[in-house]
Structure formats: C-alpha cells, structure tokens
mmCIF file of C-alpha atoms in Angstrom:
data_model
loop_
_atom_site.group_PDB
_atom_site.id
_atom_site.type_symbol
_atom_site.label_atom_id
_atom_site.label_comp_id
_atom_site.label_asym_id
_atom_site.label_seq_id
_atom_site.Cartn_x
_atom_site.Cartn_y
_atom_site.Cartn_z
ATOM 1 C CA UNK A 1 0.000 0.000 0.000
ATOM 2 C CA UNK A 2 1.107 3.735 -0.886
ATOM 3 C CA UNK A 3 2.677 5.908 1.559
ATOM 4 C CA UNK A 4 0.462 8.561 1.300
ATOM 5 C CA UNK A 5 -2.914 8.092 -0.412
ATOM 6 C CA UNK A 6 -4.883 10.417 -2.072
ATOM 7 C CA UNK A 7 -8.758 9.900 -3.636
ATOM 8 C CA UNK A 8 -9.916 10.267 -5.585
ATOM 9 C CA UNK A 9 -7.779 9.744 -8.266
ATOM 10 C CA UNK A 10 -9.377 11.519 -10.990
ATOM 11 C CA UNK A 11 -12.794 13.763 -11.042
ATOM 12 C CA UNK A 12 -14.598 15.761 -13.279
ATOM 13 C CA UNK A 13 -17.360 18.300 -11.203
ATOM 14 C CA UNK A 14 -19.408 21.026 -12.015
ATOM 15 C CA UNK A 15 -18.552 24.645 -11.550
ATOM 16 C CA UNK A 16 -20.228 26.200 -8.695
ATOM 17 C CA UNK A 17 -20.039 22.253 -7.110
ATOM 18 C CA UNK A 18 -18.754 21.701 -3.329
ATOM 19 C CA UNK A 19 -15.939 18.642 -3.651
ATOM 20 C CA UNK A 20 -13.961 17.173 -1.553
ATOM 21 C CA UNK A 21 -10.414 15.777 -1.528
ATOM 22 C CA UNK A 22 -8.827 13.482 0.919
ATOM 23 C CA UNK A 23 -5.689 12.523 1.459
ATOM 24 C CA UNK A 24 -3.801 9.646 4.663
ATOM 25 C CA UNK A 25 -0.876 8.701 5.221
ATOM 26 C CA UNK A 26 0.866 5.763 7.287
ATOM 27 C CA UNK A 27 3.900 7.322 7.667
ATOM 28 C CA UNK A 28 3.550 8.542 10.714
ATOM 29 C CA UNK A 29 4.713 12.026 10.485
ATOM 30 C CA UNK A 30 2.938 15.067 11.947
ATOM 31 C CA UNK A 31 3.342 17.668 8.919
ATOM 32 C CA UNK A 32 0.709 17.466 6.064
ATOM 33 C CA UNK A 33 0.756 19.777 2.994
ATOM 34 C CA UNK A 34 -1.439 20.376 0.004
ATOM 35 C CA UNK A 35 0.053 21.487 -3.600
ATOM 36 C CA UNK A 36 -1.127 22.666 -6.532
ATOM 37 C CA UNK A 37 0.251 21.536 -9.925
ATOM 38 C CA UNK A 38 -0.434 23.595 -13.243
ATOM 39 C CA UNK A 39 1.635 22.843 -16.354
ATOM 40 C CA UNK A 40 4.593 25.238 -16.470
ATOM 41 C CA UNK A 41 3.978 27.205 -12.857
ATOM 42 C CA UNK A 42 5.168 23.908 -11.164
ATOM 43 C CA UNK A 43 3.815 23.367 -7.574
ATOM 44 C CA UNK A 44 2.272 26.083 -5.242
ATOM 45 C CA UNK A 45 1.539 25.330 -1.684
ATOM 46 C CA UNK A 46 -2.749 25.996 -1.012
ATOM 47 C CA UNK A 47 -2.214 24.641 2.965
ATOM 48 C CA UNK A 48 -0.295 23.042 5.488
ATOM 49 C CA UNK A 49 -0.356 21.200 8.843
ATOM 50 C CA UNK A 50 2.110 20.945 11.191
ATOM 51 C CA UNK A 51 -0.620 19.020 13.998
ATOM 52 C CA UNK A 52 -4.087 18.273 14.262
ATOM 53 C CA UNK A 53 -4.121 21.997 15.854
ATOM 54 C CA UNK A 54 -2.579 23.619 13.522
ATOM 55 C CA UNK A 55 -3.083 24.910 9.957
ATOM 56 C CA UNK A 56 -1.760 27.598 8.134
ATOM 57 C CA UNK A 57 -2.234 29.133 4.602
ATOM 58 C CA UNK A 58 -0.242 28.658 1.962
ATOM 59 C CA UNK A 59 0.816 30.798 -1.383
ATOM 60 C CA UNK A 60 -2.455 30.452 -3.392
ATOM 61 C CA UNK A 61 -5.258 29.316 -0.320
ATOM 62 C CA UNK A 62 -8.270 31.530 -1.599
ATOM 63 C CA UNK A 63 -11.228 29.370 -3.276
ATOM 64 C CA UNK A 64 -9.898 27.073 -1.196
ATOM 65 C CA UNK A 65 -10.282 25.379 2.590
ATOM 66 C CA UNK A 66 -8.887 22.334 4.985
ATOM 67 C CA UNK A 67 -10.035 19.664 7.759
ATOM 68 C CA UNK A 68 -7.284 18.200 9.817
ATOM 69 C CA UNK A 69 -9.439 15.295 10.571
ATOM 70 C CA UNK A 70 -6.519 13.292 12.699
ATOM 71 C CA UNK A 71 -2.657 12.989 12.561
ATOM 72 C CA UNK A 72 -2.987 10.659 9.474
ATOM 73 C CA UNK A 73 -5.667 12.599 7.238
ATOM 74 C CA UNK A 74 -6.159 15.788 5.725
ATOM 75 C CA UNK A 75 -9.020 16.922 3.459
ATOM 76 C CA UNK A 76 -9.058 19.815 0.915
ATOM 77 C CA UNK A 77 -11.724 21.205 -0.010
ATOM 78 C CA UNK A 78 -13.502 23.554 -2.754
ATOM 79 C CA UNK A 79 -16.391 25.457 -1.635
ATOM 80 C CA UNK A 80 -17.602 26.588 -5.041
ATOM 81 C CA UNK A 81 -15.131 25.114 -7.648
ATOM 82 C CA UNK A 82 -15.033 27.284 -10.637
ATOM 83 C CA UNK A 83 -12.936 26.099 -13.977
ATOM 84 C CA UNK A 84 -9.602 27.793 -13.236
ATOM 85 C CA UNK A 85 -9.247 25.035 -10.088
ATOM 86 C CA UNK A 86 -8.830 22.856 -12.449
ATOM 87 C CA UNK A 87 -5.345 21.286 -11.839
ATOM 88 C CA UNK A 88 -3.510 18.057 -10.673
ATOM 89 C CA UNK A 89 -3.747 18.288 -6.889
ATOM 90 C CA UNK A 90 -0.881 16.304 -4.449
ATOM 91 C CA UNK A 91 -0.896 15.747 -0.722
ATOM 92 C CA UNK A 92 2.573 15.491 0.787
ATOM 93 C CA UNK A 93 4.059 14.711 4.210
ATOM 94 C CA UNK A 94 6.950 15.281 5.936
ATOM 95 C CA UNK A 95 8.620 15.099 9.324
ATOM 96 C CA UNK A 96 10.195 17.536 11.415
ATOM 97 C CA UNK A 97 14.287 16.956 10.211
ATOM 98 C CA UNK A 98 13.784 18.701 6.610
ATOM 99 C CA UNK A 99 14.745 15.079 4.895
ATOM 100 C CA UNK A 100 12.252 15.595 2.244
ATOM 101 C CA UNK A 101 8.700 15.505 1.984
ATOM 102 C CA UNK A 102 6.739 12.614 0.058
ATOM 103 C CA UNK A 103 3.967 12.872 -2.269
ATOM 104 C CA UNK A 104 1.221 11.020 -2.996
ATOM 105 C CA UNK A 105 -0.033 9.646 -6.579
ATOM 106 C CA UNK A 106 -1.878 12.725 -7.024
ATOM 107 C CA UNK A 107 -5.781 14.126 -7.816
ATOM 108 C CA UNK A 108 -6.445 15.214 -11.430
ATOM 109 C CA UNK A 109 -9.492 17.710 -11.086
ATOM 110 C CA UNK A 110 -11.314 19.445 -13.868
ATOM 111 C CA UNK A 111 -13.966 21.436 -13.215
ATOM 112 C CA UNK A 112 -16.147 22.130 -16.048
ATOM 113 C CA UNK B 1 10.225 35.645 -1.822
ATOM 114 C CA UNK B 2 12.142 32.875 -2.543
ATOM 115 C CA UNK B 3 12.764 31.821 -5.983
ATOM 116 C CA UNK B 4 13.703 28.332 -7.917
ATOM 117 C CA UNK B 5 14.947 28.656 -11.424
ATOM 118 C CA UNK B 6 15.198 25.447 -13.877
ATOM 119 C CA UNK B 7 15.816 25.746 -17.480
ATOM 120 C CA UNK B 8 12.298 23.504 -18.867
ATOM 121 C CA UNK B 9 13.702 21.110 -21.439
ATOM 122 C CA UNK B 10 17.160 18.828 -21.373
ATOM 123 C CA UNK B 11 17.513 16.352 -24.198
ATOM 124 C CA UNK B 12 20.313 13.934 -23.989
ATOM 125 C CA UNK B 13 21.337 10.775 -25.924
ATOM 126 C CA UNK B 14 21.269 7.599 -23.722
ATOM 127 C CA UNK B 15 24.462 6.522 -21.998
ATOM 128 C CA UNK B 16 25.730 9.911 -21.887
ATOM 129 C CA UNK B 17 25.631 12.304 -18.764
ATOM 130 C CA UNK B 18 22.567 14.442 -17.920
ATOM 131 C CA UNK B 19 23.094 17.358 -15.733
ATOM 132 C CA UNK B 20 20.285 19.389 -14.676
ATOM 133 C CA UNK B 21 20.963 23.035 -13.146
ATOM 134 C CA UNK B 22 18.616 25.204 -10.638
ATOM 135 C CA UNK B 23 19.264 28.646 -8.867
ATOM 136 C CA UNK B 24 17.948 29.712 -5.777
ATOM 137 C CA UNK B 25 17.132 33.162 -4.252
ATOM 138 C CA UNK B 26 16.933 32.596 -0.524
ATOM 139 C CA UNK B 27 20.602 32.491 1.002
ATOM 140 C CA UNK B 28 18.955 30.657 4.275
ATOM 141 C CA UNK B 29 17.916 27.665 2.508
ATOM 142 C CA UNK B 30 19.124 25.176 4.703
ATOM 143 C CA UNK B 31 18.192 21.582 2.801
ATOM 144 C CA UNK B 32 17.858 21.565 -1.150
ATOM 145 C CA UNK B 33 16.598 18.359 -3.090
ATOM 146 C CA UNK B 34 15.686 16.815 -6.638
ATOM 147 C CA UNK B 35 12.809 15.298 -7.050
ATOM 148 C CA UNK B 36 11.346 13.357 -10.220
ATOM 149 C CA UNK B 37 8.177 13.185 -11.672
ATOM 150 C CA UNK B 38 7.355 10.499 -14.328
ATOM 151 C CA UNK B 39 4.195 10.834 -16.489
ATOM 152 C CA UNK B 40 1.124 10.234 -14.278
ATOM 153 C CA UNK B 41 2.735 9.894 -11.360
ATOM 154 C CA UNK B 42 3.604 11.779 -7.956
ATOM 155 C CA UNK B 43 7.366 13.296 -7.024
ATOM 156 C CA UNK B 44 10.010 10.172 -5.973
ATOM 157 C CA UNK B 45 12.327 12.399 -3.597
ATOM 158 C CA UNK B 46 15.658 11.468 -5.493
ATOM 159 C CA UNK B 47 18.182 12.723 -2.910
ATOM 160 C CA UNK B 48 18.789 16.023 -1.067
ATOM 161 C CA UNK B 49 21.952 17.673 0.882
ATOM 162 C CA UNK B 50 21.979 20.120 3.426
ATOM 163 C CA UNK B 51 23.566 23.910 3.086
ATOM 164 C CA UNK B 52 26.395 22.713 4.699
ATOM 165 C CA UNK B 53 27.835 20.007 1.742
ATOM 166 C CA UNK B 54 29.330 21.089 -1.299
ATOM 167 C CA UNK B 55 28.661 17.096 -2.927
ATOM 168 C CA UNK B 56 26.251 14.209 -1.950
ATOM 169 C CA UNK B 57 26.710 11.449 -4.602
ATOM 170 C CA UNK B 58 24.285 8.224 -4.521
ATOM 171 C CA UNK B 59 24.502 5.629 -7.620
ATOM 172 C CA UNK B 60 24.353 7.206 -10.976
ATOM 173 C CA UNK B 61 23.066 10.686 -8.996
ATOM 174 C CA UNK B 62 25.888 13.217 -8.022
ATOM 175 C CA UNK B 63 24.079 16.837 -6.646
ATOM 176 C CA UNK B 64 26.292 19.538 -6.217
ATOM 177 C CA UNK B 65 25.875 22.575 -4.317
ATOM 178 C CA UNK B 66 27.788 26.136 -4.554
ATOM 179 C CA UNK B 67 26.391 27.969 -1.901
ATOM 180 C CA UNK B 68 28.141 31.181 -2.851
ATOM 181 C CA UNK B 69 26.267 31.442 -5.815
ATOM 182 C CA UNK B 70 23.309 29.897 -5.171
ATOM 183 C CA UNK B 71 23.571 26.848 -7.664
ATOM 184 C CA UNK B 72 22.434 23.285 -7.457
ATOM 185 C CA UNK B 73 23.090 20.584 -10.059
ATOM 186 C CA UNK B 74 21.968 17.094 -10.271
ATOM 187 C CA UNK B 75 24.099 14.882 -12.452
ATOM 188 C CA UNK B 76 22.945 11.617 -14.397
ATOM 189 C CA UNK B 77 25.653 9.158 -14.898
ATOM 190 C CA UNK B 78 24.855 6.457 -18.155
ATOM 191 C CA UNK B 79 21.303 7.882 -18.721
ATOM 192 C CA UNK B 80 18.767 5.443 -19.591
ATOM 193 C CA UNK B 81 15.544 6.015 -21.530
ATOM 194 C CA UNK B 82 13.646 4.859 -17.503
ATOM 195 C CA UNK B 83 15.083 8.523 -16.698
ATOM 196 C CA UNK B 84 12.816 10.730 -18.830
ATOM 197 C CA UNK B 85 11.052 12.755 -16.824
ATOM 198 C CA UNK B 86 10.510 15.810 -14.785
ATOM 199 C CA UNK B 87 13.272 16.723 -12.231
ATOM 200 C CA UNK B 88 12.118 19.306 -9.741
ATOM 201 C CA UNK B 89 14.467 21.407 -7.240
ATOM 202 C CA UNK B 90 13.691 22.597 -4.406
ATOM 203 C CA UNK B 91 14.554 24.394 -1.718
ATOM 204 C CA UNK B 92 13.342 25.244 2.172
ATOM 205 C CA UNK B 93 14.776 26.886 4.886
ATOM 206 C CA UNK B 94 14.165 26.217 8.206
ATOM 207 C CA UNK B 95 13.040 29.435 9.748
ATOM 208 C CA UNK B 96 10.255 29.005 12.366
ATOM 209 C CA UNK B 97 10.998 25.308 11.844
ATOM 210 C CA UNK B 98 8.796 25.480 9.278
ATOM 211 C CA UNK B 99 10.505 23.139 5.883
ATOM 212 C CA UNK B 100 8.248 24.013 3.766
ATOM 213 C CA UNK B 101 9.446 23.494 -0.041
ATOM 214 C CA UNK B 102 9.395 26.218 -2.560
ATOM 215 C CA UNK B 103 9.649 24.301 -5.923
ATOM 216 C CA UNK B 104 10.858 25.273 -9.516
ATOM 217 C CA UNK B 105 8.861 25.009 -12.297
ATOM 218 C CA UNK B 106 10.806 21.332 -13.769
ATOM 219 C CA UNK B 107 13.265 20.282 -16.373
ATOM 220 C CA UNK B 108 12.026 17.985 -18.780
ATOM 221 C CA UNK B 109 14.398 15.637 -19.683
ATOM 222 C CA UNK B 110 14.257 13.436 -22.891
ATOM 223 C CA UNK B 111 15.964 10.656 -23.270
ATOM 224 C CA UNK B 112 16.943 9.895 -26.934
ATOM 225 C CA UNK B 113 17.843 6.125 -27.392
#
C-alpha cells in the first residue's frame, strides 16, 4: 500500500459544485501539505499542517479550505469550484528533520 | 520571496551524462533536493543535501551545491531512456521550523535512445 494516499484519483465536477479531496498517510509524520500543480507554474503550496491543531495558509489558499481530521488525514476542499481550479492536486508529508517531503499519486481535477 | 529557477527542457542521448541546473534566491535555505516526476505519477524524492555540503553522490546521482552562488546541479551518470522525466528542485529553509518546499517550475528531460 502507498505511503500517502490520495482519492480520488481523478474527477470531473461542475462549476459552482462543493468537492472534496482526501488525502492519509501511514507514515507517521505530523506535517501534512497540500500542492497545486499547473503545467509550467510547477507546484504552489494551497495549505499546510504541522498538527491536528494547527493549519496555516499557503501561497495560493483563496477558493480554497482544509479539515485536519486526525494525525494521518487531511481533506481539501472547494467550496464553489469554478474552472480555473482545475489542476492536478498532491498531498505530501513530511517530518520535522527537513529530509524531504513525500507525495502522494496525485488528484487530477477538472472542473467544467 | 524565494525563488527556484530550472531551465524547462534537457535532451540527452542515452548513456551519456545528464546534468540538470537550478538557482535559488533565498541564502537561508538550509536543505535543497531533486525530485522526479514520471508521467502520471507523484514526485520520488531522489536525494537532497543540506547547506552545509558542497557534494552528496548516490549511484548514478551526483548533486552539487555552490552555496556562494546559489547553484544546485543534479548529475545523471549512463542515462537510460527509464530517466525521462521531470526533475524538480527545491529548496526550504528552516526558519520558524517550518521546511516548507518552494519548488521550480521542472526540467524535462528526454531521453533519446
């Protein structure tokens, strides 16, 4: 089993649509992030975690919100999605050490 | 803020060297790494070094750092066609213990067999 999962894999919503993505991880580590992937403006950082207590914003968090559900799980969500959202989405982990944080397989949303 | 520079494409013939170069902007990054991204798939952390090296070599992959100028290079020994992909630097510093990554937009690399 992955690391760090992420589902769903792929979805296609409506614009305007509430959707929700979750991401766990059995690694164990305390810090949980989610990125943003658009071709050619590589990854931006929407949130991040360092405990179940504690979430911050990241470069690009507008349109856009978190649950810190327990250590292992982290949910993004989209309020209203609208068509520019639509990117490849990864969850990531890491521990405190800086040694590199580790991505899951990644959620391709397109909002139409 | 900080910065990560990559130049987007690298196309190299297979069994020769690849390097891959990246510039950074924040003179307190404190860990830098490659990662790689194959097509449809997440980022495999390849390796990373702290501020303090000036070389971390593992296998085929030798990163090297110059600090002064703010450069990062990760070489490919004997590339193989199963290295096309997207490499990724990145950097974070470790201000209000925070590591989070700032990443650079990728360098394709082709493989040509």
């Amino acid at each position: 089993d992955a690391d760090v999962t992420q589902t769903p894999r792929n979805r296609i919503t409506k614009t305007g649509k509430r959707i929700m993505l979750e991401c766990s991880q059995t690694k164990g580590h305390d810090r949980m992030y989610w990125y943003r992937q658009d071709p050619g403006l590589g990854l931006r950082l929407i949130y991040y975690s360092f405990d179940v207590k504690d979430i911050n914003k990241g470069e690009i968090s507008d349109g856009y919100s978190v649950s810190r559900q327990a250590q292992a799980k982290f949910s993004l969500s989209l309020e209203s999605a609208i068509p520019n959202q639509t990117a490849l989405y990864f969850c990531a982990t890491s521990d405190f050490g800086g040694k590199g944080a580790f991505f899951g397989q990644g959620t391709r949303l397109t909002v139409v | 803020g900080e910065d990560v520079e990559q130049s987007l494409f690298l196309s190299v013939r297979e069994g020769d060297s690849s390097v891959i170069n990246c510039t950074y902007t924040d003179s307190s990054s404190t860990y830098l790494y490659w990662y790689k991204q194959e097509p449809g798939a997440g980022l495999q952390l390849l390796t990373y070094i702290f501020s303090n090296m000036d070389m971390k070599q593992d296998q085929r992959l030798t990163v090297l750092l110059n600090k002064k100028d703010k450069h990062l290079s990760l070489r490919i020994a004997d590339t193989q066609t199963g290295d096309s992909a997207i490499y990724f630097c990145a950097e974070t510093a470790s201000g209000a213990g925070s590591y989070q990554l700032t990443f650079g937009k990728g360098t394709k690399l082709s493989v040509i067999p």
